[in-house]
Structures are given as structure tokens and as C-alpha cells.
Amino acid sequence: MAVANVSAHDASVHDHHDHEHKENFITKYIFSTDHKMIGKQFLVTGMFWALIGGFLSVLFRLQLGFPEMSLEFLRPLLGGWIDESGKLDPNFYLALVTMHGTIMVFFVLTAGLSGTFANYLIPLQIGARDMASGFMNMLSYWMFFISGVIMFISLFLETGPAGGGWTVYPPLSALEQAIPGSGLGMTLWLVSMTFFIASSLLGGINYITTVINLRTKGMSFARLPLTIWALFLTAVIGLLSFPVLFSAALLLVFDRSFGTSFYLSDIYVAGEALPNTGGSAVLYQHLFWFLGHPEVYIVLLPALGITSEIIATNARKPIFGYKAMIISMLGITILSFVVWAHHMFVSGMNPFLGSVFMFLTLIIAVPSAVKVFNWLTTLWRGNLRFTPGMLFAIGMVSFFISGGLTGIFLGNSAIDIQLHDTYFVVAHFHLVMGSASFFGMLAGIYHWFPKMFGKMMDEKLGHLHFWLTFVGVYMVFFPMHYIGIAGFPRRYYSWTNFSFSDMYTDLNMFVSAAAVVTFGAQFIFLFNFFYSMYRGRKASLNPWKSNTLEWTTPLHPGHGNWPGEIPTVYRWPYDYSKPGSKEDFIPQTVPLSATPESNLPHEEKLVQLEREIMAEEGQVLVANETKES
């Protein structure tokens, strides 16, 4: 009877979607409840913010690399933030750094990455018509959009946008009179982040509910693609950690506007003592980093899942250690909540507590190493196809390794005393979190572009984009490790005031020049993306010969994804180059009974069970037809 109920429900959903052909422009492209359109909305909005965030980084790298150079040519754009001598205003420099970090971490690598691929892939890869709640999904995007509008407005304030660093530590962020960036810009930052957190929570609840409840027949958790596992666990992390950031922001609003002292105590401004007593700025750090470190994995896990899928597909091999990959992601999910204080080793914490967090931090390297080993083993002796998506996936593995290794140094509480808040930290997290996740996102765009738009991106332009970006990223961040070891602090407006950093003049200029070139290379991708969307070569239904369900839909799937019944799943998603198989891939929808020549011994035992289920389905369908007739 359960099968009959599912079939009836599926048919009714199909009938419902058949009657949705009267959508107008507003309901189809703007206030859409179709998960595919919402995923594209997240993608294009994330790309817009990536351009803004990247451009801000170019501005402050010009200041860092060429501190004596006149930036008068930027006056038409920056106006009063260029002083009479043609130099960048130091307060605006701090605002640039703050906005760059906020935009890249939250708007690009959280909303742009998870919002795009969770929305687009979850229903398609688990065999669902749509998300559990299409309206909640739409609401999630528009909350993000409102958040972005508020943050964008703050860029044009007379006093400038928020200027307390992307972590907005009090007391700097709690006192409006502290610096120009602590005024209205900080207020708008807090309002914007409130909408962003609401968007993330709405999306996360939807993703979790959809994966648990709406999987198609046969799609057990043991048959889910690793992309879905990664996006599911990302949503779990976000659901548990973002409310803590909201509480931190709420208390900061109280301190700023209502005279409370959650974070303030014994503060003097211009020689005048403020009345606030009893607060602790370290409390904010605990609350912020309780989100802040899980946020690293909110950003990373989707990229890790995308990379696993693309490497297996383009190596034409089953992913090595499927269960180990899942267990390692579960381990990362749990451990991500118990390592936050490694950001606070120099905040005066008890050394014993520091040693506990150091131990837990080093332990989290184990599941990360398992993933790296499994990727390399999947690549080993594979029949590799170097598509642009595959290149970016391999580049992501490279950054994950090189950036992860420096994390072992920073995770050591004794070594961190020397390296904390230097450019070594900047280099580390830009490689392991920023660049690795960015490459995972680009890999996903190149790989699923044919499914999103029914066209192929230009492969030569994709290769050019990869090599310029890959080499450029290493040229930007590898030298920063040396600058950091020498002790040069992050967020400093200029390095020319210190004799010890004079020797790194040329290195800083080199980093800035590399940053400008790397940013410029992204316009190759933008041209390729939008040109291919309209003028690209038409894609086939399954251009990568992949096994997962999304490639069984029509070239331009409608709202509901499959025109008929949703396919049933009979096997895991990584049957590539299976010995005895007629082709080098077997889609998840092919029954085991249809491939006797390649079945493994344990699969032969499942064939009889599969036949019984198929026979039972047939009987139920006959019964339904008889009943209906």
C-alpha cells in the first residue's frame, strides 16, 4: 500500500506541475518557487558580489604594494576617501578590508556556493520534484537579496561602511564614536547580517527536510552522491551555529544603542571614561568564533562534495573510500564545533584550555587527510579527462593540501603566539578556505553549466581561466607566508613605517601585481559564462557520461524536473569503469538485473530482491489501474 500511496502522490504532483505552464515573467524569473531558478538567482548574485569583493581587494592591495604611489586616478570612484596628496584614507582602508572579508565569506562562499548548489542539485540528485517548501526557498533568496542591498548601500555612506574588520570585534564596533566605520556603516552591517542569518536558516531547514523526506524510491542514504552528503551536513552546521552569531550581533546592537555593557568595561575615549562596566570583549570573540570556525566548514564542505563528484566522473573511476568520505565529513561536522578557541590563543585564555583546543584542532586534520588521500587514490591511474571542471577540482585539492599544512602550525598554541594576526594567517585561510572553496565553486559551475543552461562553456577559455587563476593565487598567497613569519601584522595600512619590513618591499609589490592579474583573469570566466549561456554549443543530455539522477531529466527540465514518473534508484552513484560492463558508466537508474555481466557477488544477492520489488510494483500499478478504471 505504501508503494501505491507514493505512486498516487507522484502522479498528483505531476498533474499539479502540468498546470503551471501559465507562469508569467515575474513568477518564473523573479519570485520563482522552482529550486533551479532560485539556484541560478543565488549564483548570479554571488558572482556579482565576488566582483565587488575582488575589486575591493585590488584597491587595498594597490595601497599595500605601492604605498608611495598617487591614487589620484581613483578619485572619480572614491571621492573624498582619496586625500589631497592622492593617498587612500586610512579609515577607508580598514573599511575595505572589512567589507572584502564580509562579502567573500558570507555573500560569495556561503550564499553563492551553498545557495547555488544546494538549491540546484539536492532535488535533482535525490529524485525530488522540488524542495520541501518552495515558498520558504524563495523567501531564503529574497532575504539574502535584501541583506545584499543593505550592505551595498553602506558602501556609499559619507562616514563609510563598517570598519572593524570582518569579525567586527568590540569595543571598536560597539562605540559609534570610535572611528568613522563604527557609525552608521556598522549599524547597516549588523542589520544586513541579521537578514543574511535569517536567509541561511530558512535555506538550511529546507535542505535538511528535503534530503530526509523527499528521496526517490531506492535512494537510501548509502546511495546518495557525496555532493548531497556535503550539502546536507553543511546545512546542519549552519542551523546549529548561525543562531549564535545572531545572539552575538543582538548583544552588540544593545551595547551600541541601548546603553548595555555586554562587551564593554573600563573604556576611555579621548581621555573621557565611559560609564560601561562589567562587560567582556572576549565574550564576543567566543560567540563569534562559535559560528566563525564552523563557518569555515560551511564554506568548505560543499566544495569538498563537488570535488568528489567531479573527480570520480572525470577519472572514470569509483570514488575511493565512499564510506570513509562520509565518515570523515561527519567527523569534520562534529569537530568543527569544538575547536573555535584556537582563534583566541592570545586572548589570555588558560594555557591548559589552550592545550585542549590545540589537541582538538590537530585531530580535525585527520578526517581532512582521509579526504585528500581518497581523492589522490581516485585520481591514481584513472582515465583522466581534463575538462575545466576537473582542473578546478584538482586545483581545489592542491589548495586544500597546501593551505591545510600551514593550519597545523597555527593550530599549535605556542607557535601561534608568534604567527597570530600576521600575514601568515591571511595566507593560510585564503588558501585553505577562500581559494579552495572558490575553486570548488568554479568547478561546479563548469561541470553543471550544461544542466543549468543547456549549453556548453568554451573549453579553451576554461583552461586559460584555470591556469591564470591557479598560478595567480599561489603567486598572491605563497609569498605572504614569508612576510608573516617575519612578523608583519595584518590590517596595517602601510609597511613602510617599520625598518624590519623594508626588505619585503619587492615581495609586497609582487603580491599586489599578481592580485591585479588574477582579478583580471576572472573576466575571462564572466565572458565565457554569459556568452555560452546564449551563444554556446548545445549540450547533450549527459555530456560527462555521469551516473547521477540530474542527467536523466530533459535538457531544459520544467518545474517538477521529470515529465513522467520520478526514476527509481537501484545502485550507488559511482559505478564507473566496472569490470565486465559494456560502457564505462552505469547510471543509478539501471537495475542490477539489467547488468548481470558486471554484477559483483554481493550485488547478485540483491537481484532477486530487486525483481520481487519490481513485481510488487507491477501488481500495485495493475491494482491502481483497475481501481481507477
mmCIF file of C-alpha atoms in Angstrom, residues 407-576:
data_model
loop_
_atom_site.group_PDB
_atom_site.id
_atom_site.type_symbol
_atom_site.label_atom_id
_atom_site.label_comp_id
_atom_site.label_asym_id
_atom_site.label_seq_id
_atom_site.Cartn_x
_atom_site.Cartn_y
_atom_site.Cartn_z
ATOM 1 C CA GLY A 407 46.954 25.216 9.612
ATOM 2 C CA ILE A 408 48.963 22.668 11.607
ATOM 3 C CA PHE A 409 51.407 25.446 12.538
ATOM 4 C CA LEU A 410 48.634 27.842 13.539
ATOM 5 C CA GLY A 411 46.839 25.125 15.499
ATOM 6 C CA ASN A 412 49.864 24.865 17.796
ATOM 7 C CA SER A 413 49.217 27.339 20.618
ATOM 8 C CA ALA A 414 52.929 28.059 21.220
ATOM 9 C CA ILE A 415 53.757 28.753 17.566
ATOM 10 C CA ASP A 416 50.553 30.778 17.164
ATOM 11 C CA ILE A 417 51.833 33.389 19.631
ATOM 12 C CA GLN A 418 54.406 34.396 17.017
ATOM 13 C CA LEU A 419 52.173 33.977 13.957
ATOM 14 C CA HIS A 420 48.820 35.285 15.260
ATOM 15 C CA ASP A 421 47.410 38.246 13.300
ATOM 16 C CA THR A 422 50.293 38.226 10.835
ATOM 17 C CA TYR A 423 50.149 37.717 7.086
ATOM 18 C CA PHE A 424 50.863 34.023 7.705
ATOM 19 C CA VAL A 425 47.264 33.712 8.954
ATOM 20 C CA VAL A 426 45.986 35.650 5.925
ATOM 21 C CA ALA A 427 47.876 33.319 3.575
ATOM 22 C CA HIS A 428 46.647 30.202 5.406
ATOM 23 C CA PHE A 429 42.927 30.866 5.389
ATOM 24 C CA HIS A 430 42.901 32.407 1.917
ATOM 25 C CA LEU A 431 44.375 29.178 0.557
ATOM 26 C CA VAL A 432 42.503 26.562 2.567
ATOM 27 C CA MET A 433 39.153 28.306 2.915
ATOM 28 C CA GLY A 434 38.973 31.086 0.343
ATOM 29 C CA SER A 435 40.758 29.762 -2.734
ATOM 30 C CA ALA A 436 39.915 26.073 -2.194
ATOM 31 C CA SER A 437 36.201 26.834 -1.824
ATOM 32 C CA PHE A 438 36.285 29.314 -4.708
ATOM 33 C CA PHE A 439 37.854 26.655 -6.948
ATOM 34 C CA GLY A 440 35.234 24.138 -5.802
ATOM 35 C CA MET A 441 32.537 26.633 -6.760
ATOM 36 C CA LEU A 442 34.094 27.268 -10.190
ATOM 37 C CA ALA A 443 34.485 23.512 -10.743
ATOM 38 C CA GLY A 444 30.787 23.077 -10.004
ATOM 39 C CA ILE A 445 29.789 25.881 -12.371
ATOM 40 C CA TYR A 446 31.830 24.436 -15.263
ATOM 41 C CA HIS A 447 30.554 20.904 -14.550
ATOM 42 C CA TRP A 448 26.825 21.624 -14.147
ATOM 43 C CA PHE A 449 26.581 24.538 -16.606
ATOM 44 C CA PRO A 450 25.191 22.200 -19.339
ATOM 45 C CA LYS A 451 22.415 21.107 -16.967
ATOM 46 C CA MET A 452 21.689 24.666 -15.807
ATOM 47 C CA PHE A 453 21.531 26.314 -19.226
ATOM 48 C CA GLY A 454 21.533 23.532 -21.825
ATOM 49 C CA LYS A 455 24.738 24.899 -23.388
ATOM 50 C CA MET A 456 28.457 24.056 -23.157
ATOM 51 C CA MET A 457 31.031 26.548 -21.911
ATOM 52 C CA ASP A 458 34.093 27.092 -24.120
ATOM 53 C CA GLU A 459 36.757 24.601 -23.027
ATOM 54 C CA LYS A 460 39.801 26.587 -24.216
ATOM 55 C CA LEU A 461 38.691 29.694 -22.356
ATOM 56 C CA GLY A 462 38.044 27.474 -19.331
ATOM 57 C CA HIS A 463 41.614 26.142 -19.466
ATOM 58 C CA LEU A 464 43.035 29.664 -19.821
ATOM 59 C CA HIS A 465 40.923 30.836 -16.879
ATOM 60 C CA PHE A 466 42.153 27.926 -14.759
ATOM 61 C CA TRP A 467 45.874 28.371 -15.358
ATOM 62 C CA LEU A 468 45.866 32.152 -14.902
ATOM 63 C CA THR A 469 43.836 31.834 -11.689
ATOM 64 C CA PHE A 470 45.699 28.815 -10.282
ATOM 65 C CA VAL A 471 49.158 30.302 -10.808
ATOM 66 C CA GLY A 472 47.925 33.752 -9.757
ATOM 67 C CA VAL A 473 46.503 32.534 -6.437
ATOM 68 C CA TYR A 474 49.784 30.870 -5.488
ATOM 69 C CA MET A 475 51.711 33.992 -6.532
ATOM 70 C CA VAL A 476 49.477 36.092 -4.276
ATOM 71 C CA PHE A 477 49.367 33.946 -1.149
ATOM 72 C CA PHE A 478 52.576 31.898 -1.112
ATOM 73 C CA PRO A 479 54.845 34.945 -0.537
ATOM 74 C CA MET A 480 52.554 36.118 2.269
ATOM 75 C CA HIS A 481 53.766 33.224 4.417
ATOM 76 C CA TYR A 482 57.289 34.697 4.425
ATOM 77 C CA ILE A 483 56.031 38.185 5.210
ATOM 78 C CA GLY A 484 54.030 36.732 8.091
ATOM 79 C CA ILE A 485 56.890 34.682 9.526
ATOM 80 C CA ALA A 486 58.916 37.905 9.548
ATOM 81 C CA GLY A 487 56.182 39.288 11.819
ATOM 82 C CA PHE A 488 54.375 41.785 9.604
ATOM 83 C CA PRO A 489 50.842 42.291 11.033
ATOM 84 C CA ARG A 490 47.645 42.030 9.004
ATOM 85 C CA ARG A 491 45.269 45.009 8.581
ATOM 86 C CA TYR A 492 48.137 47.524 8.695
ATOM 87 C CA TYR A 493 47.649 50.403 6.294
ATOM 88 C CA SER A 494 51.326 50.639 5.388
ATOM 89 C CA TRP A 495 54.506 48.621 5.982
ATOM 90 C CA THR A 496 56.917 51.476 5.233
ATOM 91 C CA ASN A 497 56.893 52.660 8.876
ATOM 92 C CA PHE A 498 58.912 49.665 10.074
ATOM 93 C CA SER A 499 62.557 49.033 9.303
ATOM 94 C CA PHE A 500 62.216 45.243 9.654
ATOM 95 C CA SER A 501 59.724 45.091 6.779
ATOM 96 C CA ASP A 502 61.759 47.183 4.323
ATOM 97 C CA MET A 503 63.335 44.013 2.942
ATOM 98 C CA TYR A 504 59.901 42.852 1.782
ATOM 99 C CA THR A 505 59.193 45.888 -0.396
ATOM 100 C CA ASP A 506 59.633 43.976 -3.651
ATOM 101 C CA LEU A 507 57.657 40.981 -2.361
ATOM 102 C CA ASN A 508 54.690 43.181 -1.448
ATOM 103 C CA MET A 509 54.774 44.824 -4.875
ATOM 104 C CA PHE A 510 54.890 41.360 -6.483
ATOM 105 C CA VAL A 511 51.876 40.172 -4.463
ATOM 106 C CA SER A 512 49.876 43.263 -5.433
ATOM 107 C CA ALA A 513 50.708 42.908 -9.120
ATOM 108 C CA ALA A 514 49.733 39.215 -9.011
ATOM 109 C CA ALA A 515 46.445 40.121 -7.299
ATOM 110 C CA VAL A 516 45.557 42.579 -10.076
ATOM 111 C CA VAL A 517 46.323 39.989 -12.801
ATOM 112 C CA THR A 518 44.373 37.246 -11.001
ATOM 113 C CA PHE A 519 41.363 39.519 -10.601
ATOM 114 C CA GLY A 520 41.581 40.433 -14.286
ATOM 115 C CA ALA A 521 41.562 36.731 -15.246
ATOM 116 C CA GLN A 522 38.064 36.369 -13.782
ATOM 117 C CA PHE A 523 36.674 38.452 -16.633
ATOM 118 C CA ILE A 524 37.597 35.574 -18.970
ATOM 119 C CA PHE A 525 35.235 33.421 -16.923
ATOM 120 C CA LEU A 526 32.499 36.080 -16.942
ATOM 121 C CA PHE A 527 32.681 36.396 -20.727
ATOM 122 C CA ASN A 528 32.657 32.606 -21.122
ATOM 123 C CA PHE A 529 29.703 32.252 -18.735
ATOM 124 C CA PHE A 530 27.373 34.812 -20.285
ATOM 125 C CA TYR A 531 28.436 34.242 -23.912
ATOM 126 C CA SER A 532 27.959 30.470 -23.572
ATOM 127 C CA MET A 533 24.577 30.966 -21.885
ATOM 128 C CA TYR A 534 23.221 32.487 -25.106
ATOM 129 C CA ARG A 535 25.617 31.513 -27.898
ATOM 130 C CA GLY A 536 27.314 28.371 -26.599
ATOM 131 C CA ARG A 537 27.247 24.970 -28.286
ATOM 132 C CA LYS A 538 24.107 22.990 -27.400
ATOM 133 C CA ALA A 539 24.750 20.391 -24.723
ATOM 134 C CA SER A 540 23.748 16.747 -24.927
ATOM 135 C CA LEU A 541 21.582 15.212 -22.194
ATOM 136 C CA ASN A 542 24.579 13.694 -20.383
ATOM 137 C CA PRO A 543 27.757 15.349 -21.711
ATOM 138 C CA TRP A 544 30.067 13.975 -18.995
ATOM 139 C CA LYS A 545 28.566 10.444 -19.060
ATOM 140 C CA SER A 546 27.726 10.739 -15.399
ATOM 141 C CA ASN A 547 25.679 8.345 -13.235
ATOM 142 C CA THR A 548 23.641 10.669 -11.045
ATOM 143 C CA LEU A 549 19.927 11.412 -11.456
ATOM 144 C CA GLU A 550 20.118 15.027 -12.636
ATOM 145 C CA TRP A 551 21.330 13.842 -16.057
ATOM 146 C CA THR A 552 18.141 11.780 -16.572
ATOM 147 C CA THR A 553 15.968 14.922 -16.800
ATOM 148 C CA PRO A 554 15.202 16.702 -20.100
ATOM 149 C CA LEU A 555 17.722 19.240 -21.402
ATOM 150 C CA HIS A 556 15.560 22.077 -20.073
ATOM 151 C CA PRO A 557 13.617 20.478 -17.203
ATOM 152 C CA GLY A 558 10.411 22.236 -16.191
ATOM 153 C CA HIS A 559 9.126 22.899 -12.707
ATOM 154 C CA GLY A 560 8.864 19.336 -11.411
ATOM 155 C CA ASN A 561 12.081 18.141 -13.127
ATOM 156 C CA TRP A 562 10.821 14.874 -14.701
ATOM 157 C CA PRO A 563 7.909 14.939 -17.178
ATOM 158 C CA GLY A 564 6.737 11.452 -16.156
ATOM 159 C CA GLU A 565 7.328 9.410 -13.052
ATOM 160 C CA ILE A 566 10.445 10.043 -10.977
ATOM 161 C CA PRO A 567 13.067 7.361 -11.747
ATOM 162 C CA THR A 568 13.772 4.623 -9.224
ATOM 163 C CA VAL A 569 17.350 4.188 -7.984
ATOM 164 C CA TYR A 570 18.952 0.733 -7.975
ATOM 165 C CA ARG A 571 22.636 1.337 -7.257
ATOM 166 C CA TRP A 572 25.198 3.767 -5.825
ATOM 167 C CA PRO A 573 26.323 6.759 -7.957
ATOM 168 C CA TYR A 574 29.923 5.717 -8.698
ATOM 169 C CA ASP A 575 29.741 2.646 -10.967
ATOM 170 C CA TYR A 576 32.437 3.879 -13.373
#
